[in-house]
XYZ file of C-alpha atoms in Angstrom:
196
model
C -102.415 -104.820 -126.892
C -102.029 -103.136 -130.200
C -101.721 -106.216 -132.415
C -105.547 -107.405 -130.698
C -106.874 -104.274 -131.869
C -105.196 -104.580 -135.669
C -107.493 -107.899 -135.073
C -110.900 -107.244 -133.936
C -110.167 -103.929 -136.388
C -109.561 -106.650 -139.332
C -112.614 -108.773 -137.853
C -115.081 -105.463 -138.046
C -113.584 -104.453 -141.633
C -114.513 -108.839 -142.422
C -118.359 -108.006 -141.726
C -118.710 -104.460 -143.568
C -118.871 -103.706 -147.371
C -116.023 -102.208 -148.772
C -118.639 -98.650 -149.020
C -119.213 -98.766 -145.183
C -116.604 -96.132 -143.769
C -115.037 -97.188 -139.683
C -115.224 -94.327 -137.399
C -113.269 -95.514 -134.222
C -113.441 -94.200 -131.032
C -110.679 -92.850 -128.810
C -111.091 -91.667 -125.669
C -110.201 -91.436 -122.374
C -106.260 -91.980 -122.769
C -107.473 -95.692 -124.486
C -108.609 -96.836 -121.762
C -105.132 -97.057 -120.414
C -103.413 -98.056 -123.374
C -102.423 -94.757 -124.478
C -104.995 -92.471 -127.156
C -101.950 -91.423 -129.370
C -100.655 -95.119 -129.751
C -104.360 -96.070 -130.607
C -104.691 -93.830 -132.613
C -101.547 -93.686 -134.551
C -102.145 -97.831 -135.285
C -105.779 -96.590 -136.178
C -104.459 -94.109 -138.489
C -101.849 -96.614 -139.823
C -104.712 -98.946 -140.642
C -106.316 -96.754 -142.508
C -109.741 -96.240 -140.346
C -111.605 -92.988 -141.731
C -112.540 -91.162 -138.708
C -111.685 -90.795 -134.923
C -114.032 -89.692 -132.657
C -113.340 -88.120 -129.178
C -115.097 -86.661 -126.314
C -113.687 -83.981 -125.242
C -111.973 -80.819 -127.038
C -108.161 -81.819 -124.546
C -108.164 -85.078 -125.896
C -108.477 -84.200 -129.863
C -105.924 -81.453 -129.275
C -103.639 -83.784 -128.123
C -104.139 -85.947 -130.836
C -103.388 -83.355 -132.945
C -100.292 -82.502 -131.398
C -99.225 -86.124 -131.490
C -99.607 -85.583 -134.956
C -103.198 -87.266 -135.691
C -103.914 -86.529 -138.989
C -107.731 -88.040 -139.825
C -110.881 -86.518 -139.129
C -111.611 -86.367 -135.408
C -115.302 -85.900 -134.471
C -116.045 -84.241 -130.797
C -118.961 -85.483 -128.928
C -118.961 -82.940 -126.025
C -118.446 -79.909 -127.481
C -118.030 -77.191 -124.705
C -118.503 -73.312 -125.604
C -115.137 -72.312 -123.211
C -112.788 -75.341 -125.626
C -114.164 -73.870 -129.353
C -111.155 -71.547 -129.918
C -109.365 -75.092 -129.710
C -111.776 -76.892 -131.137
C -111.458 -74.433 -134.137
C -107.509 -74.146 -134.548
C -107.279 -77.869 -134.502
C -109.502 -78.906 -136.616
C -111.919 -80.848 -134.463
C -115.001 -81.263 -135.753
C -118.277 -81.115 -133.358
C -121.244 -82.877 -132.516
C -124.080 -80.443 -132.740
C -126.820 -81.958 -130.749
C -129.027 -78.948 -129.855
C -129.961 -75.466 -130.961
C -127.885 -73.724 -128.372
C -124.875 -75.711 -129.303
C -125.382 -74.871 -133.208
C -125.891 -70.755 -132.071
C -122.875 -71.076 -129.892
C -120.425 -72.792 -132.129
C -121.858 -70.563 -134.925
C -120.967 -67.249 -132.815
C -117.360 -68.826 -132.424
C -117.106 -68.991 -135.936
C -118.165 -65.348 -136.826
C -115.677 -64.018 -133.877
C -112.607 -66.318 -135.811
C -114.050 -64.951 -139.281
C -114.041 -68.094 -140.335
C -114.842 -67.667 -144.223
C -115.401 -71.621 -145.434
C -117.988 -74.023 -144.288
C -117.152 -75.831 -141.194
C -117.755 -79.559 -140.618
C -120.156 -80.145 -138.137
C -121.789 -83.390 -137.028
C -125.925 -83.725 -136.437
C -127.010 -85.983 -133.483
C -130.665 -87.082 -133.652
C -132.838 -88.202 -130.722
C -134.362 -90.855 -132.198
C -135.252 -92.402 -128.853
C -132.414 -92.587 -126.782
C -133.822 -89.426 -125.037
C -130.197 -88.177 -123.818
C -128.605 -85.959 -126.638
C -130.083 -84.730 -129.950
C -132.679 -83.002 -132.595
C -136.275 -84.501 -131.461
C -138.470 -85.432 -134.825
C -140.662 -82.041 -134.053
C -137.285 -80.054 -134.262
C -136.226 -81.181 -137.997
C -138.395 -78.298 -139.393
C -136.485 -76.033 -137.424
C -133.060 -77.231 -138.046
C -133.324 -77.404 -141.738
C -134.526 -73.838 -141.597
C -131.165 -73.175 -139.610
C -128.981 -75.430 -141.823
C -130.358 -74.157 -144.835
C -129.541 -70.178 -143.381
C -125.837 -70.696 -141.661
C -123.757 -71.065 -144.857
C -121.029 -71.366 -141.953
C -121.890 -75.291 -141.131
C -121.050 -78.521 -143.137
C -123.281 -81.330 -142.352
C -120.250 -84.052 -143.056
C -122.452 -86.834 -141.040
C -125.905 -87.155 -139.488
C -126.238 -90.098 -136.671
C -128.150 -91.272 -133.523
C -127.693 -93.705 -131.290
C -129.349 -96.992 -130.639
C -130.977 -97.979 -127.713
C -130.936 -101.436 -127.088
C -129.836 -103.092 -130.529
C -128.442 -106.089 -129.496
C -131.468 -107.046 -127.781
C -134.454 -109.427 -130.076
C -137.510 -108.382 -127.727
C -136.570 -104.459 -128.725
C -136.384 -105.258 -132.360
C -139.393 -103.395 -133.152
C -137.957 -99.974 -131.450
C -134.890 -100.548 -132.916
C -136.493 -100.689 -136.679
C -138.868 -97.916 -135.151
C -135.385 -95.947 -134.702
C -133.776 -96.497 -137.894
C -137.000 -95.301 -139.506
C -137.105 -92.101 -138.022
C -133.339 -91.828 -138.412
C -133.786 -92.723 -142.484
C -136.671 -89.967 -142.397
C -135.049 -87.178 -140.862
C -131.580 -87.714 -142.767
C -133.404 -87.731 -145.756
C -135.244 -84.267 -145.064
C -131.936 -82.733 -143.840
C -129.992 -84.170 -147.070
C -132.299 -82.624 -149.557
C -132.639 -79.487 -147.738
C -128.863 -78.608 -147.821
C -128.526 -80.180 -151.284
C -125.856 -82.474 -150.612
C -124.472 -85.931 -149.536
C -123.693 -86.413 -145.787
C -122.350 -89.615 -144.207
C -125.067 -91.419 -141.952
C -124.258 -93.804 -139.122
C -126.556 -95.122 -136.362
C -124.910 -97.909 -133.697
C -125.518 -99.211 -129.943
C-alpha cells in the first residue's frame, strides 16, 4: 500500500531533524509490492538515498529510471562491471572487497573518485572493518585516490532492547571513534549512520 508508506515515511521524517538525511531500503522486489513502485514514491518523496542488496536489483532500478543514490550491500566481484555502469555505489566491508572493487576500477580506467560506502564491525560480528583494522584502512583510503568515502556506518545489535543499553552506547562509541579517525585521515566530510 503505497499511500501507508507516504505515512510511516511522513511519521519517520516527524521524529528526525531537518539535518538527518533518510536512506530507505529496497529490496527484494518490496517485499511483493513491487521495488520500482517503491522506489519511484520514495524518489517522489524526496528520500536521499536507496539502498539495495544486490547489484540485479539496483540495475533494475536504474533501468526503471531510479535516479537517487543507490547504495549496494552485497557487492559481488562477477556484478562490478554493472555495478560500475550504473552507478551503484558499494558497501566495502573488508579488505578483499576494497582490492577487488579497486582492480575493477583500474580495468574501466575509471579517472574520478568513486563513491564507496565503509561498514564497521562495531560488534555485530557479521560484516565489517574490526577496531584493530582502522590503522590499516586509513593507510588504504588515504593511498587509493580511486575511492570516495560518501558514508561510514555499522549496524546495531540489539538497540531496541534497555538491558543492552550499555553495548549499544559501547557501539556508538567505537563507531564515533573510528569515523572520526577515517574523516580526518581523508580530509573530508562523510555521512555517518548507525541503526538496528
Amino acid at each position: 500500500n503505497l499511500n501507508s508508506l507516504v505515512q510511516n515515511l511522513n511519521f519517520y521524517r516527524s521524529q528526525i531533524s531537518n539535518e538527518t538525511l533518510i536512506m530507505c531500503m529496497v529490496k527484494a522486489t518490496g517485499y511483493g509490492a513491487g521495488s520500482s513502485e517503491i522506489a519511484f514514491t520514495l524518489q517522489h518523496h524526496n528520500v536521499n538515498y536507496l539502498a539495495v542488496a544486490y547489484t540485479d536489483e539496483g540495475v533494475d532500478l536504474r533501468k526503471a529510471g531510479i535516479h537517487l543514490p543507490i547504495m549496494l550491500m552485497s557487492p559481488e566481484e562477477s556484478s562490478y562491471d554493472d555495478l560500475i555502469d550504473y552507478k551503484l555505489e558499494p558497501e566495502i566491508y573488508s579488505f578483499k572487497v576494497a582490492h577487488e572493487f579497486i582492480n575493477a576500477l583500474q580495468n574501466k580506467a575509471i579517472a574520478e573518485p568513486y563513491p564507496i560506502h565503509i561498514k564497521l564491525d562495531t560488534g555485530m560480528h557479521r560484516l565489517g572493518f574490526e577496531e584493530k583494522e582502522i590503522p590499516e584502512l586509513i593507510e588504504l583510503l588515504k593511498r587509493e585516490k580511486s575511492l570516495q568515502v560518501k558514508s561510514i556506518f555499522s549496524h546495531l545489535v540489539a538497540s531496541d532492547n534497555e538491558s543492552f543499553d550499555d553495548y549499544t552506547h559501547k557501539q556508538i562509541s567505537l563507531f564515533d571513534n573510528a569515523a572520526q579517525q577515517i574523516e580526518s585521515a581523508v580530509g573530508y566530510h562523510t555521512l555517518k549512520h548507525i541503526c538496528n
